[in-house]
Amino acid sequence: MSGRTEGGAVERQQERFWNESNAILTTNPLLDATGVVKTYGAVVALRNASLSVLPGEVHALMGANGAGKSTLVKILTGAIRADAGHILIRGEARDVRSPADARRAGLLPVYQEPSLIPDLDVASNLCLTDTPVEAFRAWVRELGIPDLDIRDIARDIPLAVLRVLDLARALAVEPDVLLLDEMTAALPANLAERVLEVVRRQGDSGRSVIFISHRFVEISALCDRATVLRDGETVGVVDIEPGVEERIVEMMLGARIEKTQRTAHQASQAASPRDSRPRLGVANLRVGTKLNDVSFDLANGEVAGVVALEGQGQDELFAALAGSIRPSGGTIEVDGQPVKFAHPADAIRAGIAYVPGDRTEALTMQRSVRENIALPFSAALRNWGPISMAQERSRVVSAIERLQIDTRAQREVQRLSGGNQQKVTIARWIAAEAQTILCFDPTRGIDVGTKQEIYKLLRELADQGKSVLFYTSELEEVQRVCDRVIVIFGGRVVDVFPVELADEPALMRAAYGLPRGVKVDVGILADIHSSPVAKP
Amino acid sequence: MSTTAIQPVPFGRRLKRFMADRPLIPLIILLVILVVVLQILRPGIVNERWLANTIKFAIPLAILAGCQTMTMLTGGIDLSVGTVATMSAFIMATQVVNHDPAVAILIALVPAVLIGLVNGIGVGVFRVHPLIMTLGTSLIGTGCLQVYQRTVIASGAKIPPFLAWLGTGLTYGVPNALLLFVPIAVLIVLTLNRTGFGRLLYAVGDNEGAARLSGVRYWQVITALYVISSVLAGITGLLYIGLIKAPSLSLAEPLVLPSVAAAVIGGTSIFGGRGGYTGTIIGALILTVLTTLLTILQMPEGARRILFGLIVLFVTAAYLRIIEDR
């Protein structure tokens, strides 16, 4: 907080003066991380991250997808090691080498995924971490679960309860700094409320909480300050006060705010005569607890973007449309006909192809480019017989040419570059002439040139009358590719933008569940502050 | 390597890449070396008769190794091939006493199809590990065969003359068994390289999830595969009894592990997605020649087995080093 120059009694006096005059400065931060750097090969995950948490504070850690939140959390909790940077805990430099180190230093995380070992009962799980059982029981009751039997096997306990048990287990050892990652996701409202209340009290009792959440409502109700990360860098620390959402969104977007480039989409709108009947109609689709109620149409010749923060149900949406998982409710219609997909083969027969975000999920890495592109041809039982090599060759070659895949290393796909591998996953469905392509973040981790080619390709496909559903984690891609944007938050469609209105700040606000257009002001926050979980 | 263009790539590296692109060449070199060593140890042994004999004994091993190759391409294994071969041989030999040979053969292949079906459904639908599944059906099959043996003990057994002709006979010095083997081998190679089903075996073994996303139904591929594997094993049993001419309850059992070894030496990965049948055939020949070599060394049985195991381990490790170009 204060520049510690060499010696200087005057400066120290000055410092003391400041500290006494300003209440918040009298206390040194409990946790103070500065200049944290982490790179994976050429990819910089954290450039210069810092985080300073005061005693008794609930501190929000915010940032868009890929800003480096998870990396910073992993470093603080000893799961991975930083390349550079200092971590001070209670003013003491600590080298956190393992989760056990972090725990000894008083820093305890509760992650999104439940951490109890599924095959053991709760009591044995508590033993593993040396958790005092009585304190644990007290916290479990406190958190709104009166009737827990600690001899229950963790596997049989519902997910929401498991998350609460994780929290209780952490609280029972009375950590100085509690780190909560999306704690209220997947919790029913009553449990979520109790959790927020307990977190609030944690702050009041002089302990600190680092609170990661995508929900502004919770953050404004709960947190004292927020640290905002962007591109692996801490870009600001703000006090949470009414109206601060706008500033936080601006910080998360940074210089990108005015930079919008438009490409070919205007042309396509004129070119594609819209069918009155949508190619794909989704109504009230639900999948498990993640996807709650999604409805939208996808027209012929349209690229519809999907924008969502991580884990808002978009994975489940794509998997359900691709036939990989079965929806728990709602309907899917293709060309007006209701369909039910029990296997990806059913979706493919209906002309729907899925390009997953992770290339390794889609490719047979030891096989050739040709075999990878031709794979869907052989899938159906009636195509198990002899392959017409000449016909296959011409189809494959035209797809390779269209996507300009570098075929110098075509004997094994694993020898290709990431961008070329990604092209193969798309080329497969162009060769198979799929009518609808579901692209899940197709440009993740590939070079700029290939990205441009993929944007162009998706536009061309739409101009030929095909439909594309395009999830992207990079907001600027929306302007380059999409005709329309569907924003999903908490498993629901919260907004649909025509591309003209889909600038990055608008998308970011919508992705965080903030209403469109109107400047967020005291209005909604006032309601929140008067709710039971509000600051006392 | 006829063109020796000067490239900045070192020779060793180029040689490796050459081998990696043509994995058969080091195998053929090894086979030739083994034959030369045999000729040096026992001059004059390598003649036409020896060659015919080697091929005769390598063929049943090579067909069973074909079953292993195909199942291993999907990341599986078929340990029931020995039992299936024994069953079909034994049932055929006992049924032929009362029935026409063609009928006896059809009856003999029924248990093969059944075991293949059970294997396929167990692995493909219920996701039992292939090792466990095929080991289980193998034990069950052996048990059933013992029960069956009691019921036919009075009727005796015989071997139809044409199977003996196929198993042991020579025409102009060429083993008749090639009449059966060449079509089977061509069929397997073409299936693997030129049919949709073959592509799917590789795809499923390389990345089952990717195959699924491409619309491949795993259980269909796996069920068909294990049925084919079992039928091939049944046919091998019929051929093998023509060669051995003595039905027993453990007829083809000694071929099971060598058939896995032949496929592995031939460059098929037990993890799936990689390999082919031509390598396996050479692998089977290598193992057969190696057995002859160890036999003429006149060592005690124990020492011979130890040496056999060591050589198989060494050859496989060395071969993978050579062909894996990383």
PDB file of N, CA and C in Angstrom, chain B residues 173-256:
ATOM      1  N   GLY B 173       4.952 -78.780 -53.788  1.00  0.00           N
ATOM      2  CA  GLY B 173       5.790 -78.196 -52.730  1.00  0.00           C
ATOM      3  C   GLY B 173       5.197 -76.987 -52.039  1.00  0.00           C
ATOM      4  N   VAL B 174       4.015 -76.564 -52.479  1.00  0.00           N
ATOM      5  CA  VAL B 174       3.388 -75.402 -51.841  1.00  0.00           C
ATOM      6  C   VAL B 174       2.288 -75.898 -50.890  1.00  0.00           C
ATOM      7  N   PRO B 175       2.309 -75.417 -49.630  1.00  0.00           N
ATOM      8  CA  PRO B 175       1.298 -75.902 -48.677  1.00  0.00           C
ATOM      9  C   PRO B 175      -0.112 -75.545 -49.136  1.00  0.00           C
ATOM     10  N   ASN B 176      -1.013 -76.556 -49.060  1.00  0.00           N
ATOM     11  CA  ASN B 176      -2.399 -76.322 -49.473  1.00  0.00           C
ATOM     12  C   ASN B 176      -3.091 -75.301 -48.574  1.00  0.00           C
ATOM     13  N   ALA B 177      -2.594 -75.175 -47.337  1.00  0.00           N
ATOM     14  CA  ALA B 177      -3.240 -74.264 -46.389  1.00  0.00           C
ATOM     15  C   ALA B 177      -3.266 -72.835 -46.927  1.00  0.00           C
ATOM     16  N   LEU B 178      -2.334 -72.552 -47.852  1.00  0.00           N
ATOM     17  CA  LEU B 178      -2.332 -71.203 -48.430  1.00  0.00           C
ATOM     18  C   LEU B 178      -3.618 -70.921 -49.188  1.00  0.00           C
ATOM     19  N   LEU B 179      -4.257 -71.987 -49.692  1.00  0.00           N
ATOM     20  CA  LEU B 179      -5.538 -71.820 -50.380  1.00  0.00           C
ATOM     21  C   LEU B 179      -6.571 -71.157 -49.482  1.00  0.00           C
ATOM     22  N   LEU B 180      -6.500 -71.474 -48.205  1.00  0.00           N
ATOM     23  CA  LEU B 180      -7.408 -70.856 -47.246  1.00  0.00           C
ATOM     24  C   LEU B 180      -6.856 -69.528 -46.774  1.00  0.00           C
ATOM     25  N   PHE B 181      -5.535 -69.521 -46.519  1.00  0.00           N
ATOM     26  CA  PHE B 181      -4.956 -68.354 -45.868  1.00  0.00           C
ATOM     27  C   PHE B 181      -4.907 -67.122 -46.767  1.00  0.00           C
ATOM     28  N   VAL B 182      -4.510 -67.317 -48.023  1.00  0.00           N
ATOM     29  CA  VAL B 182      -4.346 -66.137 -48.889  1.00  0.00           C
ATOM     30  C   VAL B 182      -5.656 -65.353 -49.028  1.00  0.00           C
ATOM     31  N   PRO B 183      -6.787 -66.023 -49.317  1.00  0.00           N
ATOM     32  CA  PRO B 183      -8.028 -65.236 -49.370  1.00  0.00           C
ATOM     33  C   PRO B 183      -8.352 -64.537 -48.049  1.00  0.00           C
ATOM     34  N   ILE B 184      -8.131 -65.254 -46.919  1.00  0.00           N
ATOM     35  CA  ILE B 184      -8.423 -64.634 -45.621  1.00  0.00           C
ATOM     36  C   ILE B 184      -7.540 -63.405 -45.414  1.00  0.00           C
ATOM     37  N   ALA B 185      -6.254 -63.561 -45.700  1.00  0.00           N
ATOM     38  CA  ALA B 185      -5.316 -62.455 -45.484  1.00  0.00           C
ATOM     39  C   ALA B 185      -5.697 -61.263 -46.353  1.00  0.00           C
ATOM     40  N   VAL B 186      -6.001 -61.546 -47.641  1.00  0.00           N
ATOM     41  CA  VAL B 186      -6.364 -60.449 -48.546  1.00  0.00           C
ATOM     42  C   VAL B 186      -7.626 -59.758 -48.038  1.00  0.00           C
ATOM     43  N   LEU B 187      -8.571 -60.574 -47.593  1.00  0.00           N
ATOM     44  CA  LEU B 187      -9.824 -60.028 -47.089  1.00  0.00           C
ATOM     45  C   LEU B 187      -9.581 -59.121 -45.873  1.00  0.00           C
ATOM     46  N   ILE B 188      -8.725 -59.591 -44.949  1.00  0.00           N
ATOM     47  CA  ILE B 188      -8.482 -58.778 -43.745  1.00  0.00           C
ATOM     48  C   ILE B 188      -7.793 -57.462 -44.126  1.00  0.00           C
ATOM     49  N   VAL B 189      -6.781 -57.576 -44.991  1.00  0.00           N
ATOM     50  CA  VAL B 189      -6.041 -56.359 -45.370  1.00  0.00           C
ATOM     51  C   VAL B 189      -6.981 -55.372 -46.075  1.00  0.00           C
ATOM     52  N   LEU B 190      -7.787 -55.886 -47.004  1.00  0.00           N
ATOM     53  CA  LEU B 190      -8.707 -54.987 -47.719  1.00  0.00           C
ATOM     54  C   LEU B 190      -9.749 -54.402 -46.771  1.00  0.00           C
ATOM     55  N   THR B 191     -10.237 -55.245 -45.859  1.00  0.00           N
ATOM     56  CA  THR B 191     -11.229 -54.743 -44.897  1.00  0.00           C
ATOM     57  C   THR B 191     -10.654 -53.583 -44.093  1.00  0.00           C
ATOM     58  N   LEU B 192      -9.422 -53.783 -43.612  1.00  0.00           N
ATOM     59  CA  LEU B 192      -8.837 -52.745 -42.768  1.00  0.00           C
ATOM     60  C   LEU B 192      -8.569 -51.460 -43.539  1.00  0.00           C
ATOM     61  N   ASN B 193      -8.155 -51.592 -44.809  1.00  0.00           N
ATOM     62  CA  ASN B 193      -7.731 -50.389 -45.530  1.00  0.00           C
ATOM     63  C   ASN B 193      -8.784 -49.787 -46.443  1.00  0.00           C
ATOM     64  N   ARG B 194      -9.695 -50.618 -46.917  1.00  0.00           N
ATOM     65  CA  ARG B 194     -10.563 -50.129 -47.986  1.00  0.00           C
ATOM     66  C   ARG B 194     -12.046 -50.237 -47.686  1.00  0.00           C
ATOM     67  N   THR B 195     -12.426 -50.520 -46.459  1.00  0.00           N
ATOM     68  CA  THR B 195     -13.865 -50.562 -46.190  1.00  0.00           C
ATOM     69  C   THR B 195     -14.206 -49.611 -45.043  1.00  0.00           C
ATOM     70  N   GLY B 196     -15.469 -49.245 -45.004  1.00  0.00           N
ATOM     71  CA  GLY B 196     -15.949 -48.381 -43.928  1.00  0.00           C
ATOM     72  C   GLY B 196     -15.730 -49.030 -42.580  1.00  0.00           C
ATOM     73  N   PHE B 197     -16.001 -50.348 -42.495  1.00  0.00           N
ATOM     74  CA  PHE B 197     -15.844 -51.050 -41.230  1.00  0.00           C
ATOM     75  C   PHE B 197     -14.397 -50.969 -40.728  1.00  0.00           C
ATOM     76  N   GLY B 198     -13.447 -51.176 -41.657  1.00  0.00           N
ATOM     77  CA  GLY B 198     -12.040 -51.095 -41.272  1.00  0.00           C
ATOM     78  C   GLY B 198     -11.689 -49.720 -40.722  1.00  0.00           C
ATOM     79  N   ARG B 199     -12.141 -48.680 -41.413  1.00  0.00           N
ATOM     80  CA  ARG B 199     -11.889 -47.311 -40.950  1.00  0.00           C
ATOM     81  C   ARG B 199     -12.410 -47.116 -39.528  1.00  0.00           C
ATOM     82  N   LEU B 200     -13.597 -47.694 -39.296  1.00  0.00           N
ATOM     83  CA  LEU B 200     -14.206 -47.501 -37.983  1.00  0.00           C
ATOM     84  C   LEU B 200     -13.413 -48.202 -36.889  1.00  0.00           C
ATOM     85  N   LEU B 201     -12.801 -49.361 -37.220  1.00  0.00           N
ATOM     86  CA  LEU B 201     -11.982 -50.036 -36.208  1.00  0.00           C
ATOM     87  C   LEU B 201     -10.861 -49.105 -35.752  1.00  0.00           C
ATOM     88  N   TYR B 202     -10.170 -48.509 -36.722  1.00  0.00           N
ATOM     89  CA  TYR B 202      -9.096 -47.581 -36.370  1.00  0.00           C
ATOM     90  C   TYR B 202      -9.641 -46.379 -35.594  1.00  0.00           C
ATOM     91  N   ALA B 203     -10.754 -45.843 -36.075  1.00  0.00           N
ATOM     92  CA  ALA B 203     -11.292 -44.613 -35.471  1.00  0.00           C
ATOM     93  C   ALA B 203     -11.719 -44.857 -34.026  1.00  0.00           C
ATOM     94  N   VAL B 204     -12.422 -45.970 -33.816  1.00  0.00           N
ATOM     95  CA  VAL B 204     -12.910 -46.275 -32.477  1.00  0.00           C
ATOM     96  C   VAL B 204     -11.727 -46.488 -31.519  1.00  0.00           C
ATOM     97  N   GLY B 205     -10.688 -47.151 -32.030  1.00  0.00           N
ATOM     98  CA  GLY B 205      -9.533 -47.415 -31.171  1.00  0.00           C
ATOM     99  C   GLY B 205      -8.714 -46.172 -30.900  1.00  0.00           C
ATOM    100  N   ASP B 206      -8.685 -45.267 -31.854  1.00  0.00           N
ATOM    101  CA  ASP B 206      -7.887 -44.055 -31.677  1.00  0.00           C
ATOM    102  C   ASP B 206      -8.575 -43.083 -30.737  1.00  0.00           C
ATOM    103  N   ASN B 207      -9.854 -42.858 -30.947  1.00  0.00           N
ATOM    104  CA  ASN B 207     -10.569 -41.879 -30.125  1.00  0.00           C
ATOM    105  C   ASN B 207     -12.057 -42.185 -30.199  1.00  0.00           C
ATOM    106  N   GLU B 208     -12.505 -42.936 -29.230  1.00  0.00           N
ATOM    107  CA  GLU B 208     -13.896 -43.383 -29.257  1.00  0.00           C
ATOM    108  C   GLU B 208     -14.854 -42.191 -29.249  1.00  0.00           C
ATOM    109  N   GLY B 209     -14.509 -41.169 -28.466  1.00  0.00           N
ATOM    110  CA  GLY B 209     -15.383 -39.994 -28.372  1.00  0.00           C
ATOM    111  C   GLY B 209     -15.527 -39.312 -29.727  1.00  0.00           C
ATOM    112  N   ALA B 210     -14.409 -39.185 -30.448  1.00  0.00           N
ATOM    113  CA  ALA B 210     -14.454 -38.536 -31.758  1.00  0.00           C
ATOM    114  C   ALA B 210     -15.290 -39.355 -32.726  1.00  0.00           C
ATOM    115  N   ALA B 211     -15.144 -40.682 -32.649  1.00  0.00           N
ATOM    116  CA  ALA B 211     -15.936 -41.542 -33.523  1.00  0.00           C
ATOM    117  C   ALA B 211     -17.415 -41.349 -33.223  1.00  0.00           C
ATOM    118  N   ARG B 212     -17.742 -41.253 -31.938  1.00  0.00           N
ATOM    119  CA  ARG B 212     -19.132 -41.060 -31.534  1.00  0.00           C
ATOM    120  C   ARG B 212     -19.678 -39.754 -32.105  1.00  0.00           C
ATOM    121  N   LEU B 213     -18.873 -38.686 -31.989  1.00  0.00           N
ATOM    122  CA  LEU B 213     -19.321 -37.393 -32.511  1.00  0.00           C
ATOM    123  C   LEU B 213     -19.490 -37.423 -34.018  1.00  0.00           C
ATOM    124  N   SER B 214     -18.795 -38.361 -34.681  1.00  0.00           N
ATOM    125  CA  SER B 214     -18.961 -38.474 -36.128  1.00  0.00           C
ATOM    126  C   SER B 214     -20.117 -39.385 -36.481  1.00  0.00           C
ATOM    127  N   GLY B 215     -20.848 -39.850 -35.475  1.00  0.00           N
ATOM    128  CA  GLY B 215     -22.034 -40.650 -35.740  1.00  0.00           C
ATOM    129  C   GLY B 215     -21.820 -42.148 -35.676  1.00  0.00           C
ATOM    130  N   VAL B 216     -20.646 -42.574 -35.204  1.00  0.00           N
ATOM    131  CA  VAL B 216     -20.359 -44.002 -35.133  1.00  0.00           C
ATOM    132  C   VAL B 216     -21.004 -44.582 -33.877  1.00  0.00           C
ATOM    133  N   ARG B 217     -21.749 -45.677 -34.061  1.00  0.00           N
ATOM    134  CA  ARG B 217     -22.327 -46.357 -32.901  1.00  0.00           C
ATOM    135  C   ARG B 217     -21.375 -47.459 -32.464  1.00  0.00           C
ATOM    136  N   TYR B 218     -20.764 -47.231 -31.322  1.00  0.00           N
ATOM    137  CA  TYR B 218     -19.702 -48.101 -30.818  1.00  0.00           C
ATOM    138  C   TYR B 218     -20.144 -49.557 -30.750  1.00  0.00           C
ATOM    139  N   TRP B 219     -21.320 -49.794 -30.186  1.00  0.00           N
ATOM    140  CA  TRP B 219     -21.712 -51.179 -29.942  1.00  0.00           C
ATOM    141  C   TRP B 219     -21.846 -51.961 -31.239  1.00  0.00           C
ATOM    142  N   GLN B 220     -22.289 -51.298 -32.312  1.00  0.00           N
ATOM    143  CA  GLN B 220     -22.417 -52.008 -33.593  1.00  0.00           C
ATOM    144  C   GLN B 220     -21.058 -52.479 -34.079  1.00  0.00           C
ATOM    145  N   VAL B 221     -20.092 -51.555 -34.040  1.00  0.00           N
ATOM    146  CA  VAL B 221     -18.754 -51.882 -34.533  1.00  0.00           C
ATOM    147  C   VAL B 221     -18.162 -53.021 -33.709  1.00  0.00           C
ATOM    148  N   ILE B 222     -18.276 -52.891 -32.389  1.00  0.00           N
ATOM    149  CA  ILE B 222     -17.628 -53.860 -31.504  1.00  0.00           C
ATOM    150  C   ILE B 222     -18.291 -55.233 -31.609  1.00  0.00           C
ATOM    151  N   THR B 223     -19.619 -55.258 -31.696  1.00  0.00           N
ATOM    152  CA  THR B 223     -20.294 -56.544 -31.798  1.00  0.00           C
ATOM    153  C   THR B 223     -19.900 -57.245 -33.095  1.00  0.00           C
ATOM    154  N   ALA B 224     -19.945 -56.513 -34.205  1.00  0.00           N
ATOM    155  CA  ALA B 224     -19.549 -57.111 -35.477  1.00  0.00           C
ATOM    156  C   ALA B 224     -18.111 -57.611 -35.402  1.00  0.00           C
ATOM    157  N   LEU B 225     -17.238 -56.812 -34.792  1.00  0.00           N
ATOM    158  CA  LEU B 225     -15.824 -57.154 -34.715  1.00  0.00           C
ATOM    159  C   LEU B 225     -15.608 -58.475 -33.971  1.00  0.00           C
ATOM    160  N   TYR B 226     -16.215 -58.620 -32.794  1.00  0.00           N
ATOM    161  CA  TYR B 226     -15.944 -59.820 -32.010  1.00  0.00           C
ATOM    162  C   TYR B 226     -16.565 -61.061 -32.641  1.00  0.00           C
ATOM    163  N   VAL B 227     -17.691 -60.882 -33.355  1.00  0.00           N
ATOM    164  CA  VAL B 227     -18.262 -62.028 -34.080  1.00  0.00           C
ATOM    165  C   VAL B 227     -17.299 -62.452 -35.192  1.00  0.00           C
ATOM    166  N   ILE B 228     -16.791 -61.489 -35.949  1.00  0.00           N
ATOM    167  CA  ILE B 228     -15.848 -61.811 -37.022  1.00  0.00           C
ATOM    168  C   ILE B 228     -14.615 -62.504 -36.442  1.00  0.00           C
ATOM    169  N   SER B 229     -14.106 -61.949 -35.340  1.00  0.00           N
ATOM    170  CA  SER B 229     -12.910 -62.511 -34.720  1.00  0.00           C
ATOM    171  C   SER B 229     -13.154 -63.966 -34.320  1.00  0.00           C
ATOM    172  N   SER B 230     -14.323 -64.212 -33.731  1.00  0.00           N
ATOM    173  CA  SER B 230     -14.634 -65.558 -33.272  1.00  0.00           C
ATOM    174  C   SER B 230     -14.791 -66.529 -34.446  1.00  0.00           C
ATOM    175  N   VAL B 231     -15.442 -66.094 -35.515  1.00  0.00           N
ATOM    176  CA  VAL B 231     -15.621 -66.976 -36.671  1.00  0.00           C
ATOM    177  C   VAL B 231     -14.261 -67.318 -37.277  1.00  0.00           C
ATOM    178  N   LEU B 232     -13.378 -66.306 -37.358  1.00  0.00           N
ATOM    179  CA  LEU B 232     -12.031 -66.573 -37.871  1.00  0.00           C
ATOM    180  C   LEU B 232     -11.325 -67.594 -36.981  1.00  0.00           C
ATOM    181  N   ALA B 233     -11.499 -67.460 -35.665  1.00  0.00           N
ATOM    182  CA  ALA B 233     -10.868 -68.402 -34.745  1.00  0.00           C
ATOM    183  C   ALA B 233     -11.430 -69.805 -34.966  1.00  0.00           C
ATOM    184  N   GLY B 234     -12.759 -69.884 -35.191  1.00  0.00           N
ATOM    185  CA  GLY B 234     -13.370 -71.185 -35.445  1.00  0.00           C
ATOM    186  C   GLY B 234     -12.787 -71.834 -36.692  1.00  0.00           C
ATOM    187  N   ILE B 235     -12.637 -71.044 -37.762  1.00  0.00           N
ATOM    188  CA  ILE B 235     -12.063 -71.572 -39.006  1.00  0.00           C
ATOM    189  C   ILE B 235     -10.628 -72.041 -38.763  1.00  0.00           C
ATOM    190  N   THR B 236      -9.888 -71.247 -37.960  1.00  0.00           N
ATOM    191  CA  THR B 236      -8.514 -71.638 -37.643  1.00  0.00           C
ATOM    192  C   THR B 236      -8.490 -72.998 -36.956  1.00  0.00           C
ATOM    193  N   GLY B 237      -9.462 -73.221 -36.050  1.00  0.00           N
ATOM    194  CA  GLY B 237      -9.531 -74.497 -35.356  1.00  0.00           C
ATOM    195  C   GLY B 237      -9.672 -75.647 -36.332  1.00  0.00           C
ATOM    196  N   LEU B 238     -10.537 -75.467 -37.339  1.00  0.00           N
ATOM    197  CA  LEU B 238     -10.750 -76.531 -38.331  1.00  0.00           C
ATOM    198  C   LEU B 238      -9.466 -76.813 -39.098  1.00  0.00           C
ATOM    199  N   LEU B 239      -8.756 -75.747 -39.446  1.00  0.00           N
ATOM    200  CA  LEU B 239      -7.499 -75.912 -40.175  1.00  0.00           C
ATOM    201  C   LEU B 239      -6.450 -76.575 -39.282  1.00  0.00           C
ATOM    202  N   TYR B 240      -6.432 -76.151 -38.023  1.00  0.00           N
ATOM    203  CA  TYR B 240      -5.392 -76.592 -37.111  1.00  0.00           C
ATOM    204  C   TYR B 240      -5.538 -78.075 -36.794  1.00  0.00           C
ATOM    205  N   ILE B 241      -6.799 -78.555 -36.717  1.00  0.00           N
ATOM    206  CA  ILE B 241      -6.960 -79.972 -36.411  1.00  0.00           C
ATOM    207  C   ILE B 241      -6.543 -80.819 -37.612  1.00  0.00           C
ATOM    208  N   GLY B 242      -6.689 -80.240 -38.828  1.00  0.00           N
ATOM    209  CA  GLY B 242      -6.189 -80.927 -40.002  1.00  0.00           C
ATOM    210  C   GLY B 242      -4.676 -81.049 -39.964  1.00  0.00           C
ATOM    211  N   LEU B 243      -4.022 -80.129 -39.278  1.00  0.00           N
ATOM    212  CA  LEU B 243      -2.560 -80.127 -39.178  1.00  0.00           C
ATOM    213  C   LEU B 243      -2.095 -81.024 -38.045  1.00  0.00           C
ATOM    214  N   ILE B 244      -2.746 -80.937 -36.882  1.00  0.00           N
ATOM    215  CA  ILE B 244      -2.316 -81.678 -35.691  1.00  0.00           C
ATOM    216  C   ILE B 244      -2.895 -83.096 -35.691  1.00  0.00           C
ATOM    217  N   LYS B 245      -4.102 -83.240 -36.193  1.00  0.00           N
ATOM    218  CA  LYS B 245      -4.785 -84.531 -36.360  1.00  0.00           C
ATOM    219  C   LYS B 245      -5.088 -85.251 -35.057  1.00  0.00           C
ATOM    220  N   ALA B 246      -5.090 -84.561 -33.940  1.00  0.00           N
ATOM    221  CA  ALA B 246      -5.433 -85.212 -32.683  1.00  0.00           C
ATOM    222  C   ALA B 246      -6.292 -84.268 -31.867  1.00  0.00           C
ATOM    223  N   PRO B 247      -7.620 -84.467 -31.882  1.00  0.00           N
ATOM    224  CA  PRO B 247      -8.483 -83.564 -31.130  1.00  0.00           C
ATOM    225  C   PRO B 247      -8.215 -83.665 -29.635  1.00  0.00           C
ATOM    226  N   SER B 248      -8.109 -82.532 -28.971  1.00  0.00           N
ATOM    227  CA  SER B 248      -7.949 -82.538 -27.518  1.00  0.00           C
ATOM    228  C   SER B 248      -8.645 -81.308 -26.974  1.00  0.00           C
ATOM    229  N   LEU B 249      -8.760 -81.241 -25.656  1.00  0.00           N
ATOM    230  CA  LEU B 249      -9.482 -80.118 -25.052  1.00  0.00           C
ATOM    231  C   LEU B 249      -8.602 -78.880 -24.910  1.00  0.00           C
ATOM    232  N   SER B 250      -7.320 -78.986 -25.261  1.00  0.00           N
ATOM    233  CA  SER B 250      -6.480 -77.787 -25.191  1.00  0.00           C
ATOM    234  C   SER B 250      -5.726 -77.595 -26.499  1.00  0.00           C
ATOM    235  N   LEU B 251      -6.389 -77.993 -27.595  1.00  0.00           N
ATOM    236  CA  LEU B 251      -5.733 -78.015 -28.906  1.00  0.00           C
ATOM    237  C   LEU B 251      -5.038 -76.691 -29.256  1.00  0.00           C
ATOM    238  N   ALA B 252      -5.814 -75.612 -29.302  1.00  0.00           N
ATOM    239  CA  ALA B 252      -5.276 -74.348 -29.821  1.00  0.00           C
ATOM    240  C   ALA B 252      -4.860 -73.403 -28.702  1.00  0.00           C
ATOM    241  N   GLU B 253      -5.031 -73.840 -27.446  1.00  0.00           N
ATOM    242  CA  GLU B 253      -4.728 -72.968 -26.316  1.00  0.00           C
ATOM    243  C   GLU B 253      -3.300 -72.408 -26.373  1.00  0.00           C
ATOM    244  N   PRO B 254      -2.287 -73.248 -26.739  1.00  0.00           N
ATOM    245  CA  PRO B 254      -0.911 -72.710 -26.751  1.00  0.00           C
ATOM    246  C   PRO B 254      -0.693 -71.600 -27.788  1.00  0.00           C
ATOM    247  N   LEU B 255      -1.671 -71.389 -28.693  1.00  0.00           N
ATOM    248  CA  LEU B 255      -1.471 -70.363 -29.729  1.00  0.00           C
ATOM    249  C   LEU B 255      -1.919 -68.971 -29.267  1.00  0.00           C
ATOM    250  N   VAL B 256      -2.668 -68.903 -28.142  1.00  0.00           N
ATOM    251  CA  VAL B 256      -3.310 -67.640 -27.787  1.00  0.00           C
ATOM    252  C   VAL B 256      -2.288 -66.532 -27.530  1.00  0.00           C
TER     253      VAL B 256
END
